[in-house]
mmCIF file of C-alpha atoms in Angstrom:
data_model
loop_
_atom_site.group_PDB
_atom_site.id
_atom_site.type_symbol
_atom_site.label_atom_id
_atom_site.label_comp_id
_atom_site.label_asym_id
_atom_site.label_seq_id
_atom_site.Cartn_x
_atom_site.Cartn_y
_atom_site.Cartn_z
ATOM 1 C CA MET A 25 25.161 -0.573 24.752
ATOM 2 C CA ASN A 26 25.737 3.171 24.280
ATOM 3 C CA ASP A 27 23.722 5.852 26.089
ATOM 4 C CA PHE A 28 21.303 6.454 23.206
ATOM 5 C CA ASP A 29 20.574 2.731 22.851
ATOM 6 C CA ALA A 30 20.136 2.430 26.602
ATOM 7 C CA ARG A 31 17.506 5.180 26.544
ATOM 8 C CA VAL A 32 15.706 3.461 23.674
ATOM 9 C CA ASP A 33 15.821 0.186 25.604
ATOM 10 C CA ARG A 34 14.299 1.871 28.669
ATOM 11 C CA HIS A 35 11.543 3.409 26.535
ATOM 12 C CA TYR A 36 10.377 0.011 25.295
ATOM 13 C CA GLY A 37 11.468 -2.272 28.140
ATOM 14 C CA LEU A 38 9.022 -1.184 30.825
ATOM 15 C CA GLY A 39 9.299 -4.394 32.840
ATOM 16 C CA GLY A 40 6.572 -6.881 33.753
ATOM 17 C CA LEU A 41 5.369 -7.197 30.168
ATOM 18 C CA MET A 42 4.791 -10.956 30.186
ATOM 19 C CA GLU A 43 2.744 -10.645 33.347
ATOM 20 C CA ARG A 44 0.599 -7.901 31.797
ATOM 21 C CA ILE A 45 0.038 -9.954 28.663
ATOM 22 C CA GLU A 46 -0.901 -13.057 30.646
ATOM 23 C CA ALA A 47 -3.305 -11.046 32.796
ATOM 24 C CA GLY A 48 -4.903 -9.471 29.727
ATOM 25 C CA LEU A 49 -5.296 -12.817 28.012
ATOM 26 C CA GLY A 50 -6.944 -14.162 31.130
ATOM 27 C CA LEU A 51 -9.421 -11.292 31.196
ATOM 28 C CA ALA A 52 -10.140 -11.971 27.512
ATOM 29 C CA GLY A 53 -10.917 -15.600 28.315
ATOM 30 C CA LYS A 54 -7.821 -16.991 26.603
ATOM 31 C CA GLU A 55 -5.920 -19.992 27.951
ATOM 32 C CA VAL A 56 -2.181 -19.256 27.934
ATOM 33 C CA ASN A 57 -1.248 -22.855 27.149
ATOM 34 C CA SER A 58 -3.484 -23.056 24.082
ATOM 35 C CA LEU A 59 -2.886 -19.729 22.363
ATOM 36 C CA THR A 60 -3.228 -19.024 18.660
ATOM 37 C CA LEU A 61 -1.574 -16.295 16.591
ATOM 38 C CA ASP A 62 -4.931 -14.525 16.374
ATOM 39 C CA ASP A 63 -5.091 -14.401 20.168
ATOM 40 C CA LEU A 64 -1.757 -12.581 20.253
ATOM 41 C CA ALA A 65 -2.249 -10.274 17.245
ATOM 42 C CA PRO A 66 -3.739 -7.355 19.268
ATOM 43 C CA VAL A 67 -0.548 -7.078 21.316
ATOM 44 C CA ASP A 68 2.305 -8.409 19.185
ATOM 45 C CA ALA A 69 1.668 -6.515 15.914
ATOM 46 C CA PHE A 70 3.243 -3.322 17.307
ATOM 47 C CA HIS A 71 3.069 -1.180 14.179
ATOM 48 C CA THR A 72 0.589 0.945 12.256
ATOM 49 C CA ARG A 73 -2.520 -0.955 11.104
ATOM 50 C CA GLY A 74 -1.307 -4.143 12.785
ATOM 51 C CA ARG A 75 -1.623 -7.451 10.963
ATOM 52 C CA GLU A 76 -3.378 -5.840 7.981
ATOM 53 C CA ALA A 77 -0.197 -3.946 7.118
ATOM 54 C CA THR A 78 1.975 -7.033 7.606
ATOM 55 C CA ILE A 79 -0.103 -8.945 5.088
ATOM 56 C CA GLU A 80 0.221 -6.126 2.550
ATOM 57 C CA VAL A 81 4.010 -5.984 2.899
ATOM 58 C CA ALA A 82 4.296 -9.768 2.611
ATOM 59 C CA LYS A 83 2.421 -9.685 -0.698
ATOM 60 C CA LEU A 84 5.065 -7.354 -2.115
ATOM 61 C CA GLY A 85 7.777 -9.890 -1.327
ATOM 62 C CA SER A 86 6.040 -13.055 -2.553
ATOM 63 C CA LEU A 87 7.415 -15.014 0.408
ATOM 64 C CA ASN A 88 7.624 -18.808 0.315
ATOM 65 C CA ALA A 89 9.007 -21.684 2.378
ATOM 66 C CA SER A 90 12.431 -21.543 0.729
ATOM 67 C CA HIS A 91 13.147 -18.027 1.982
ATOM 68 C CA ARG A 92 15.371 -17.321 4.929
ATOM 69 C CA VAL A 93 14.054 -14.124 6.507
ATOM 70 C CA LEU A 94 15.572 -11.640 8.967
ATOM 71 C CA ASP A 95 13.222 -9.306 10.859
ATOM 72 C CA VAL A 96 15.172 -6.239 12.053
ATOM 73 C CA GLY A 97 13.545 -4.515 15.023
ATOM 74 C CA CYS A 98 11.126 -7.375 15.609
ATOM 75 C CA GLY A 99 9.533 -6.221 18.853
ATOM 76 C CA LEU A 100 7.777 -9.226 20.399
ATOM 77 C CA GLY A 101 8.262 -11.241 17.205
ATOM 78 C CA GLY A 102 4.637 -11.129 16.129
ATOM 79 C CA THR A 103 5.465 -10.530 12.488
ATOM 80 C CA ALA A 104 8.140 -13.243 12.544
ATOM 81 C CA ARG A 105 5.612 -15.742 13.876
ATOM 82 C CA HIS A 106 3.012 -14.688 11.318
ATOM 83 C CA LEU A 107 5.442 -15.079 8.404
ATOM 84 C CA ALA A 108 6.657 -18.457 9.643
ATOM 85 C CA HIS A 109 3.113 -19.717 10.122
ATOM 86 C CA VAL A 110 1.546 -18.397 6.924
ATOM 87 C CA HIS A 111 4.461 -18.610 4.494
ATOM 88 C CA LYS A 112 6.289 -21.562 6.133
ATOM 89 C CA CYS A 113 9.654 -19.784 5.962
ATOM 90 C CA HIS A 114 12.370 -19.745 8.616
ATOM 91 C CA VAL A 115 12.537 -16.350 10.345
ATOM 92 C CA THR A 116 15.362 -14.976 12.443
ATOM 93 C CA ALA A 117 14.435 -11.836 14.375
ATOM 94 C CA ILE A 118 16.504 -9.275 16.259
ATOM 95 C CA ASP A 119 15.621 -6.398 18.553
ATOM 96 C CA LEU A 120 17.563 -4.065 20.829
ATOM 97 C CA THR A 121 15.162 -4.486 23.757
ATOM 98 C CA GLU A 122 16.001 -7.529 25.858
ATOM 99 C CA GLU A 123 12.523 -7.728 27.400
ATOM 100 C CA TYR A 124 10.943 -7.932 23.961
ATOM 101 C CA ILE A 125 13.217 -10.837 23.059
ATOM 102 C CA SER A 126 12.579 -12.773 26.272
ATOM 103 C CA VAL A 127 8.808 -12.252 26.079
ATOM 104 C CA GLY A 128 8.764 -12.922 22.343
ATOM 105 C CA THR A 129 10.685 -16.160 22.772
ATOM 106 C CA ARG A 130 8.159 -17.313 25.347
ATOM 107 C CA LEU A 131 5.206 -16.411 23.106
ATOM 108 C CA THR A 132 6.852 -18.269 20.218
ATOM 109 C CA GLU A 133 7.096 -21.376 22.410
ATOM 110 C CA LEU A 134 3.459 -21.064 23.466
ATOM 111 C CA VAL A 135 2.221 -21.082 19.852
ATOM 112 C CA GLY A 136 4.543 -23.938 18.835
ATOM 113 C CA LEU A 137 6.756 -22.077 16.345
ATOM 114 C CA SER A 138 10.181 -22.372 17.970
ATOM 115 C CA ASP A 139 11.370 -24.657 15.166
ATOM 116 C CA ARG A 140 10.897 -21.879 12.589
ATOM 117 C CA VAL A 141 11.344 -18.647 14.566
ATOM 118 C CA GLU A 142 14.477 -17.572 16.429
ATOM 119 C CA LEU A 143 14.631 -14.311 18.384
ATOM 120 C CA ARG A 144 17.917 -12.697 19.404
ATOM 121 C CA GLN A 145 18.883 -9.492 21.204
ATOM 122 C CA ALA A 146 21.066 -7.414 18.884
ATOM 123 C CA SER A 147 21.546 -3.959 17.399
ATOM 124 C CA ALA A 148 20.376 -3.178 13.877
ATOM 125 C CA LEU A 149 23.681 -1.334 13.412
ATOM 126 C CA ALA A 150 25.713 -4.483 14.082
ATOM 127 C CA ILE A 151 23.640 -7.359 12.729
ATOM 128 C CA PRO A 152 25.301 -10.540 14.070
ATOM 129 C CA TYR A 153 25.185 -12.575 10.851
ATOM 130 C CA GLU A 154 27.528 -13.164 7.944
ATOM 131 C CA ASP A 155 27.382 -11.353 4.615
ATOM 132 C CA GLU A 156 24.789 -12.576 2.099
ATOM 133 C CA THR A 157 22.925 -14.771 4.603
ATOM 134 C CA PHE A 158 19.276 -13.840 4.019
ATOM 135 C CA ASP A 159 16.860 -13.860 1.087
ATOM 136 C CA ILE A 160 14.586 -11.309 2.763
ATOM 137 C CA VAL A 161 15.220 -8.593 5.336
ATOM 138 C CA TRP A 162 12.031 -7.271 6.870
ATOM 139 C CA THR A 163 11.674 -4.163 9.025
ATOM 140 C CA GLU A 164 8.610 -2.420 10.419
ATOM 141 C CA HIS A 165 8.776 0.724 12.529
ATOM 142 C CA ALA A 166 12.366 0.336 13.740
ATOM 143 C CA GLN A 167 14.484 3.032 12.089
ATOM 144 C CA MET A 168 12.650 5.898 13.866
ATOM 145 C CA ASN A 169 14.945 5.196 16.838
ATOM 146 C CA ILE A 170 18.121 4.887 14.736
ATOM 147 C CA ALA A 171 20.084 8.036 13.944
ATOM 148 C CA ASP A 172 22.660 6.434 11.647
ATOM 149 C CA LYS A 173 20.440 5.615 8.674
ATOM 150 C CA GLU A 174 23.389 5.016 6.367
ATOM 151 C CA ARG A 175 24.741 2.273 8.578
ATOM 152 C CA PHE A 176 21.258 0.862 9.176
ATOM 153 C CA TYR A 177 20.580 0.306 5.490
ATOM 154 C CA SER A 178 24.169 -0.721 4.784
ATOM 155 C CA GLU A 179 23.922 -3.481 7.384
ATOM 156 C CA ILE A 180 20.686 -4.663 5.815
ATOM 157 C CA ALA A 181 22.285 -4.705 2.365
ATOM 158 C CA ARG A 182 25.344 -6.546 3.727
ATOM 159 C CA VAL A 183 23.363 -9.524 5.048
ATOM 160 C CA LEU A 184 21.119 -9.760 1.971
ATOM 161 C CA LYS A 185 22.040 -12.166 -0.794
ATOM 162 C CA PRO A 186 22.461 -10.620 -4.268
ATOM 163 C CA GLY A 187 18.946 -10.220 -5.594
ATOM 164 C CA GLY A 188 17.584 -10.430 -2.057
ATOM 165 C CA ARG A 189 14.805 -8.069 -1.010
ATOM 166 C CA LEU A 190 14.273 -5.509 1.723
ATOM 167 C CA LEU A 191 10.617 -5.279 2.731
ATOM 168 C CA PHE A 192 9.762 -2.292 4.903
ATOM 169 C CA HIS A 193 6.914 -0.471 6.602
ATOM 170 C CA ASP A 194 8.085 2.682 8.332
ATOM 171 C CA VAL A 195 7.434 6.120 9.755
ATOM 172 C CA PHE A 196 9.252 9.129 8.284
ATOM 173 C CA ARG A 197 9.448 12.862 8.912
ATOM 174 C CA GLY A 198 6.705 14.724 7.082
ATOM 175 C CA ASN A 199 6.830 18.189 5.514
ATOM 176 C CA GLY A 200 4.750 19.876 8.223
ATOM 177 C CA ASP A 201 5.602 21.210 11.669
ATOM 178 C CA GLU A 202 7.688 19.307 14.203
ATOM 179 C CA PRO A 203 6.014 16.131 15.522
ATOM 180 C CA VAL A 204 4.046 16.300 18.756
ATOM 181 C CA TYR A 205 5.176 13.966 21.546
ATOM 182 C CA PRO A 206 4.802 11.535 23.210
ATOM 183 C CA THR A 207 4.421 8.986 20.421
ATOM 184 C CA PRO A 208 4.623 5.186 20.458
ATOM 185 C CA TRP A 209 8.344 5.314 19.578
ATOM 186 C CA ALA A 210 9.446 8.192 21.817
ATOM 187 C CA GLU A 211 8.356 10.139 24.880
ATOM 188 C CA ASP A 212 10.115 13.185 23.411
ATOM 189 C CA GLU A 213 12.452 14.102 20.572
ATOM 190 C CA SER A 214 15.570 12.868 22.410
ATOM 191 C CA ILE A 215 15.250 9.304 21.055
ATOM 192 C CA SER A 216 13.275 10.110 17.905
ATOM 193 C CA SER A 217 15.386 10.041 14.738
ATOM 194 C CA LEU A 218 12.956 10.653 11.926
ATOM 195 C CA ALA A 219 14.288 11.117 8.410
ATOM 196 C CA THR A 220 12.252 12.421 5.493
ATOM 197 C CA ALA A 221 11.240 9.973 2.796
ATOM 198 C CA THR A 222 13.663 11.723 0.441
ATOM 199 C CA VAL A 223 16.614 11.190 2.776
ATOM 200 C CA ALA A 224 15.600 7.609 3.561
ATOM 201 C CA ARG A 225 15.256 6.744 -0.115
ATOM 202 C CA SER A 226 18.715 8.159 -0.748
ATOM 203 C CA ASN A 227 20.152 6.096 2.115
ATOM 204 C CA VAL A 228 18.532 2.929 0.746
ATOM 205 C CA GLU A 229 19.946 3.508 -2.720
ATOM 206 C CA GLN A 230 23.412 4.457 -1.461
ATOM 207 C CA ALA A 231 23.501 1.120 0.391
ATOM 208 C CA GLY A 232 23.259 -0.692 -2.943
ATOM 209 C CA LEU A 233 19.525 -1.356 -2.937
ATOM 210 C CA SER A 234 17.220 -0.532 -5.831
ATOM 211 C CA ILE A 235 13.763 0.673 -4.761
ATOM 212 C CA ASP A 236 11.013 -1.279 -6.517
ATOM 213 C CA HIS A 237 7.990 -0.010 -4.564
ATOM 214 C CA TRP A 238 7.388 2.958 -2.268
ATOM 215 C CA ILE A 239 3.730 3.162 -1.269
ATOM 216 C CA GLU A 240 2.409 6.012 0.873
ATOM 217 C CA LYS A 241 -0.003 4.894 3.593
ATOM 218 C CA ASP A 242 -0.909 8.105 5.408
ATOM 219 C CA ARG A 243 -4.629 8.076 4.632
ATOM 220 C CA GLU A 244 -5.117 4.451 5.630
ATOM 221 C CA SER A 245 -3.065 4.955 8.780
ATOM 222 C CA VAL A 246 -5.110 7.917 9.970
ATOM 223 C CA ALA A 247 -8.368 6.070 9.300
ATOM 224 C CA PHE A 248 -7.098 3.060 11.239
ATOM 225 C CA PHE A 249 -6.108 5.051 14.317
ATOM 226 C CA GLU A 250 -9.260 7.146 14.289
ATOM 227 C CA LYS A 251 -11.258 3.923 14.563
ATOM 228 C CA VAL A 252 -8.994 2.613 17.337
ATOM 229 C CA ILE A 253 -9.280 5.833 19.343
ATOM 230 C CA ALA A 254 -13.058 6.000 18.870
ATOM 231 C CA ARG A 255 -13.374 2.429 20.075
ATOM 232 C CA ILE A 256 -11.245 3.140 23.134
ATOM 233 C CA GLU A 257 -13.243 6.293 23.944
ATOM 234 C CA ALA A 258 -16.489 4.340 23.691
ATOM 235 C CA ASP A 259 -15.528 1.060 25.348
ATOM 236 C CA GLY A 260 -12.294 1.720 27.231
ATOM 237 C CA LEU A 261 -9.023 -0.111 26.738
ATOM 238 C CA PRO A 262 -9.395 -3.783 25.754
ATOM 239 C CA PRO A 263 -7.806 -6.449 27.969
ATOM 240 C CA VAL A 264 -5.243 -7.259 25.250
ATOM 241 C CA GLY A 265 -3.825 -4.481 23.093
ATOM 242 C CA LEU A 266 -0.820 -2.353 22.266
ATOM 243 C CA HIS A 267 -1.423 -0.200 25.331
ATOM 244 C CA LEU A 268 0.212 -3.002 27.310
ATOM 245 C CA LEU A 269 3.496 -2.065 25.604
ATOM 246 C CA MET A 270 3.127 1.721 25.747
ATOM 247 C CA GLY A 271 2.582 2.487 29.415
ATOM 248 C CA LYS A 272 0.075 4.712 31.165
ATOM 249 C CA ASN A 273 0.082 7.419 28.498
ATOM 250 C CA ALA A 274 -0.822 5.030 25.660
ATOM 251 C CA ARG A 275 -3.903 7.053 24.701
ATOM 252 C CA ASP A 276 -1.874 10.251 24.378
ATOM 253 C CA LYS A 277 0.695 8.456 22.234
ATOM 254 C CA LEU A 278 -1.955 7.141 19.857
ATOM 255 C CA LYS A 279 -3.740 10.499 19.614
ATOM 256 C CA ASN A 280 -0.485 12.361 18.960
ATOM 257 C CA TYR A 281 0.618 9.850 16.349
ATOM 258 C CA THR A 282 -2.711 10.191 14.533
ATOM 259 C CA ARG A 283 -2.456 13.983 14.659
ATOM 260 C CA ASN A 284 1.131 13.869 13.405
ATOM 261 C CA ILE A 285 0.141 11.857 10.340
ATOM 262 C CA ALA A 286 -2.982 13.924 9.638
ATOM 263 C CA GLU A 287 -0.988 17.180 9.844
ATOM 264 C CA ASN A 288 1.883 15.838 7.732
ATOM 265 C CA ARG A 289 4.290 16.064 10.659
ATOM 266 C CA VAL A 290 5.132 12.414 9.969
ATOM 267 C CA ALA A 291 4.475 10.099 7.030
ATOM 268 C CA VAL A 292 3.939 6.353 6.736
ATOM 269 C CA ALA A 293 5.072 4.237 3.797
ATOM 270 C CA MET A 294 5.743 0.623 2.888
ATOM 271 C CA GLY A 295 7.669 -0.889 0.034
ATOM 272 C CA MET A 296 10.383 -3.119 -1.340
ATOM 273 C CA ALA A 297 13.974 -2.715 -2.501
ATOM 274 C CA THR A 298 16.264 -5.263 -4.141
ATOM 275 C CA ARG A 299 19.961 -5.713 -3.530
ATOM 276 C CA LYS A 300 21.868 -5.152 -6.761
#
């Protein structure tokens, strides 16, 4: 692991995550040995608008049980478990952060989906699978920590079968001032590698992928986070939530992210591209 990747790993791998999740579930009155996907959704959908956004992206791809799916930058594997449960497909998921993989594997076991979901520690720039292996490559909020966008999208294209689809939901550099930090993906600009939508689209197309849909989600994202922040200000942090993954400055990260979107410092979009 190079120095940049090691810093990214330290940002996300705070240590003690499984213990924090178990404690939160206990406070919420949930029994660890009889968990459902809904019980875990507040903590394992670590991306803008949570499960709502995942459902929207899945509709673009028309997933079914015959699809073999790769989730690149899977976090705790929440999306992988959702896709396997709802769409009955087999999902392989990779993430750079070892703690996410170990915790995600345990959560997958607890909800009884180990036969359809496999999590593996790996870099998105060196995907450990053969060419033309997957029908779908899925990625949500991963490339913000990856400087080499060309290689990122080229690796995705490499493992997709001809006609296979990239489904994405991501954060990009906006046209406004520089982003304010900390944010959920970076304490400061040192590990933040935001590209504009124009550059990202070019990288996708240069990798041999044809963009079918590119849907801006700034307005919905701001509205979502404004509600989350208002709820936290009124009621405090819930026992189970994304703050368990973001450390003590979780509130600042959420507020800054919301401000960044509202002021066009960053932009959020989802979509689909097909390998030619």
